[in-house]
PDB file of C-alpha atoms in Angstrom:
ATOM      1  CA  MET T 103      41.053 205.309  52.830  1.00  0.00           C
ATOM      2  CA  LYS T 104      44.598 204.794  54.600  1.00  0.00           C
ATOM      3  CA  ARG T 105      42.476 204.050  58.047  1.00  0.00           C
ATOM      4  CA  ARG T 106      40.923 201.510  55.973  1.00  0.00           C
ATOM      5  CA  GLU T 107      44.200 200.111  54.242  1.00  0.00           C
ATOM      6  CA  ALA T 108      45.773 200.442  57.945  1.00  0.00           C
ATOM      7  CA  GLU T 109      42.421 198.262  59.279  1.00  0.00           C
ATOM      8  CA  LYS T 110      42.542 195.984  56.796  1.00  0.00           C
ATOM      9  CA  GLU T 111      46.462 195.263  56.887  1.00  0.00           C
ATOM     10  CA  MET T 112      46.185 195.052  60.754  1.00  0.00           C
ATOM     11  CA  GLU T 113      43.493 192.172  59.960  1.00  0.00           C
ATOM     12  CA  GLU T 114      45.173 190.399  57.465  1.00  0.00           C
ATOM     13  CA  ARG T 115      48.240 190.599  60.312  1.00  0.00           C
ATOM     14  CA  GLN T 116      46.434 189.223  62.946  1.00  0.00           C
ATOM     15  CA  GLU T 117      44.757 186.681  60.705  1.00  0.00           C
ATOM     16  CA  ALA T 118      48.278 185.406  59.719  1.00  0.00           C
ATOM     17  CA  GLU T 119      49.120 185.657  63.403  1.00  0.00           C
ATOM     18  CA  MET T 120      46.189 183.617  64.031  1.00  0.00           C
ATOM     19  CA  ASN T 121      46.896 181.063  61.235  1.00  0.00           C
ATOM     20  CA  LYS T 122      50.473 180.683  62.428  1.00  0.00           C
ATOM     21  CA  LYS T 123      48.967 179.777  66.039  1.00  0.00           C
ATOM     22  CA  LYS T 124      46.582 177.358  64.934  1.00  0.00           C
ATOM     23  CA  GLU T 125      48.870 175.670  62.513  1.00  0.00           C
ATOM     24  CA  GLU T 126      51.763 175.489  65.704  1.00  0.00           C
ATOM     25  CA  ALA T 127      48.620 174.105  67.911  1.00  0.00           C
ATOM     26  CA  ASP T 128      47.725 171.349  65.035  1.00  0.00           C
ATOM     27  CA  GLN T 129      51.427 170.336  65.055  1.00  0.00           C
ATOM     28  CA  LEU T 130      51.783 170.203  68.782  1.00  0.00           C
ATOM     29  CA  PHE T 131      48.559 168.420  69.020  1.00  0.00           C
ATOM     30  CA  HIS T 132      49.814 166.056  66.021  1.00  0.00           C
ATOM     31  CA  LEU T 133      53.239 165.672  68.141  1.00  0.00           C
ATOM     32  CA  TYR T 134      50.892 164.630  71.104  1.00  0.00           C
ATOM     33  CA  GLN T 135      48.710 162.208  69.254  1.00  0.00           C
ATOM     34  CA  GLN T 136      51.724 160.388  67.718  1.00  0.00           C
ATOM     35  CA  GLU T 137      53.642 160.307  71.055  1.00  0.00           C
ATOM     36  CA  LYS T 138      50.301 159.036  72.269  1.00  0.00           C
ATOM     37  CA  ASP T 139      49.722 156.175  69.640  1.00  0.00           C
ATOM     38  CA  LYS T 140      53.446 155.323  70.037  1.00  0.00           C
ATOM     39  CA  LYS T 141      53.057 154.946  73.969  1.00  0.00           C
ATOM     40  CA  ARG T 142      49.783 152.846  72.981  1.00  0.00           C
ATOM     41  CA  ASN T 143      51.752 150.611  70.421  1.00  0.00           C
ATOM     42  CA  GLN T 144      54.630 150.199  73.199  1.00  0.00           C
ATOM     43  CA  ASN T 145      51.840 149.007  75.662  1.00  0.00           C
ATOM     44  CA  ALA T 146      50.360 146.730  73.288  1.00  0.00           C
ATOM     45  CA  ARG T 147      53.946 145.233  72.310  1.00  0.00           C
ATOM     46  CA  ASP T 148      54.598 144.786  76.096  1.00  0.00           C
ATOM     47  CA  LEU T 149      51.556 143.055  77.143  1.00  0.00           C
ATOM     48  CA  ALA T 150      51.832 140.869  74.132  1.00  0.00           C
ATOM     49  CA  GLU T 151      55.317 140.155  75.141  1.00  0.00           C
ATOM     50  CA  LEU T 152      53.837 139.493  78.520  1.00  0.00           C
ATOM     51  CA  HIS T 153      51.321 136.874  77.437  1.00  0.00           C
ATOM     52  CA  LEU T 154      53.894 134.910  75.459  1.00  0.00           C
ATOM     53  CA  ARG T 155      55.999 135.155  78.434  1.00  0.00           C
ATOM     54  CA  GLN T 156      53.472 133.500  80.548  1.00  0.00           C
ATOM     55  CA  ALA T 157      52.484 131.054  78.288  1.00  0.00           C
ATOM     56  CA  GLN T 158      55.723 129.596  77.632  1.00  0.00           C
ATOM     57  CA  GLU T 159      56.184 129.506  81.282  1.00  0.00           C
ATOM     58  CA  ARG T 160      52.730 127.562  81.860  1.00  0.00           C
ATOM     59  CA  LYS T 161      54.560 125.144  78.701  1.00  0.00           C
ATOM     60  CA  ASP T 162      57.633 124.883  80.621  1.00  0.00           C
ATOM     61  CA  ARG T 163      55.590 123.988  83.960  1.00  0.00           C
ATOM     62  CA  GLU T 164      53.648 121.855  82.146  1.00  0.00           C
ATOM     63  CA  ARG T 165      56.435 119.691  80.852  1.00  0.00           C
ATOM     64  CA  GLU T 166      58.160 119.968  84.492  1.00  0.00           C
ATOM     65  CA  VAL T 167      54.961 118.046  86.004  1.00  0.00           C
ATOM     66  CA  ARG T 168      54.693 115.502  83.363  1.00  0.00           C
ATOM     67  CA  ASP T 169      58.618 114.784  83.399  1.00  0.00           C
ATOM     68  CA  ASN T 170      57.937 114.516  87.224  1.00  0.00           C
ATOM     69  CA  GLU T 171      55.214 112.267  87.016  1.00  0.00           C
ATOM     70  CA  ALA T 172      57.201 110.158  84.292  1.00  0.00           C
ATOM     71  CA  GLN T 173      60.145 110.043  86.890  1.00  0.00           C
ATOM     72  CA  GLU T 174      57.988 109.008  89.796  1.00  0.00           C
ATOM     73  CA  VAL T 175      55.767 106.127  87.639  1.00  0.00           C
ATOM     74  CA  HIS T 176      59.445 104.882  86.880  1.00  0.00           C
ATOM     75  CA  ARG T 177      60.562 104.756  90.437  1.00  0.00           C
ATOM     76  CA  ASP T 178      57.264 103.157  91.762  1.00  0.00           C
ATOM     77  CA  LYS T 179      57.939 100.639  88.714  1.00  0.00           C
ATOM     78  CA  GLU T 180      61.660 100.056  90.263  1.00  0.00           C
ATOM     79  CA  THR T 181      60.486  99.774  93.915  1.00  0.00           C
ATOM     80  CA  ASN T 182      57.924  97.328  92.592  1.00  0.00           C
ATOM     81  CA  GLU T 183      59.852  95.089  90.750  1.00  0.00           C
ATOM     82  CA  ILE T 184      62.164  95.268  94.005  1.00  0.00           C
ATOM     83  CA  GLU T 185      59.341  94.628  96.306  1.00  0.00           C
ATOM     84  CA  ARG T 186      58.479  91.598  93.917  1.00  0.00           C
ATOM     85  CA  GLN T 187      62.027  90.241  93.489  1.00  0.00           C
ATOM     86  CA  GLN T 188      61.922  90.402  97.592  1.00  0.00           C
ATOM     87  CA  PHE T 189      58.685  88.285  98.034  1.00  0.00           C
ATOM     88  CA  GLN T 190      59.647  86.565  95.422  1.00  0.00           C
ATOM     89  CA  ASP T 191      62.807  85.521  97.400  1.00  0.00           C
ATOM     90  CA  TYR T 192      61.180  85.279 101.062  1.00  0.00           C
ATOM     91  CA  ALA T 193      57.982  83.007 100.065  1.00  0.00           C
ATOM     92  CA  GLY T 194      60.315  80.553  97.805  1.00  0.00           C
ATOM     93  CA  ARG T 195      62.078  80.431 101.015  1.00  0.00           C
ATOM     94  CA  VAL T 196      59.585  79.939 103.479  1.00  0.00           C
ATOM     95  CA  ILE T 197      57.516  77.326 101.112  1.00  0.00           C
ATOM     96  CA  SER T 198      60.862  75.224 100.848  1.00  0.00           C
ATOM     97  CA  TYR T 199      61.058  74.964 104.440  1.00  0.00           C
ATOM     98  CA  MET T 200      57.649  74.211 104.618  1.00  0.00           C
ATOM     99  CA  ASP T 201      57.995  71.494 102.121  1.00  0.00           C
ATOM    100  CA  GLU T 202      61.161  70.197 103.844  1.00  0.00           C
ATOM    101  CA  ASN T 203      59.538  70.237 107.087  1.00  0.00           C
ATOM    102  CA  GLU T 204      56.572  68.182 105.276  1.00  0.00           C
ATOM    103  CA  ARG T 205      54.285  70.934 106.453  1.00  0.00           C
ATOM    104  CA  ASN T 206      51.044  72.111 104.564  1.00  0.00           C
ATOM    105  CA  THR T 207      52.062  74.510 102.002  1.00  0.00           C
ATOM    106  CA  TYR T 208      48.915  75.006 100.004  1.00  0.00           C
ATOM    107  CA  PRO T 209      47.817  78.303 101.699  1.00  0.00           C
ATOM    108  CA  LEU T 210      51.099  79.927 101.364  1.00  0.00           C
ATOM    109  CA  LYS T 211      51.170  78.810  97.449  1.00  0.00           C
ATOM    110  CA  LYS T 212      47.834  80.264  97.354  1.00  0.00           C
ATOM    111  CA  VAL T 213      49.014  83.567  99.217  1.00  0.00           C
ATOM    112  CA  TYR T 214      52.203  83.623  97.013  1.00  0.00           C
ATOM    113  CA  ASN T 215      50.197  82.989  93.582  1.00  0.00           C
ATOM    114  CA  GLU T 216      47.407  85.960  94.715  1.00  0.00           C
ATOM    115  CA  GLU T 217      50.502  88.329  95.389  1.00  0.00           C
ATOM    116  CA  MET T 218      52.499  87.600  92.109  1.00  0.00           C
ATOM    117  CA  LYS T 219      49.161  88.548  90.497  1.00  0.00           C
ATOM    118  CA  ARG T 220      48.942  91.481  92.355  1.00  0.00           C
ATOM    119  CA  PHE T 221      52.519  92.603  91.475  1.00  0.00           C
ATOM    120  CA  ASP T 222      52.059  91.470  87.829  1.00  0.00           C
ATOM    121  CA  ASP T 223      49.009  94.098  87.890  1.00  0.00           C
ATOM    122  CA  LEU T 224      50.397  96.430  89.362  1.00  0.00           C
ATOM    123  CA  SER T 225      53.338  96.089  86.715  1.00  0.00           C
ATOM    124  CA  GLN T 226      50.693  96.130  83.983  1.00  0.00           C
ATOM    125  CA  GLY T 227      49.567  99.763  84.935  1.00  0.00           C
ATOM    126  CA  TYR T 228      52.950 101.161  85.120  1.00  0.00           C
ATOM    127  CA  ARG T 229      53.172 100.061  81.184  1.00  0.00           C
ATOM    128  CA  ARG T 230      50.202 101.635  80.469  1.00  0.00           C
ATOM    129  CA  THR T 231      51.011 104.976  81.869  1.00  0.00           C
ATOM    130  CA  GLY T 232      54.425 105.326  81.897  1.00  0.00           C
TER     131      GLY T 232
END
């Protein structure tokens, strides 16, 4: 009888010890899973932040390209106006000189009108884009 009680007591002790070890293992596994989940969530947040930062950088680059294009169109428009004015002044002086010397100015006036139309067409193009 004593032997059975001793064996039973020993089995209960071993079972309690096994349950305790199992509980500790479960706790460790649970902590490991929590750390794993925490790391996965942090990686997901980091990736989301990276995507947002890349999207913002892309928007900034696109805005910069648009601004640069607008500045280039503006500079081209100003250059066109300067060239138009210079051509107008020069052609006017040449035509006046030819008129004073009683030379045929028709070809010069024809070229002048064609060039002025070209300058106007360029200006219209700048108005549409800029």
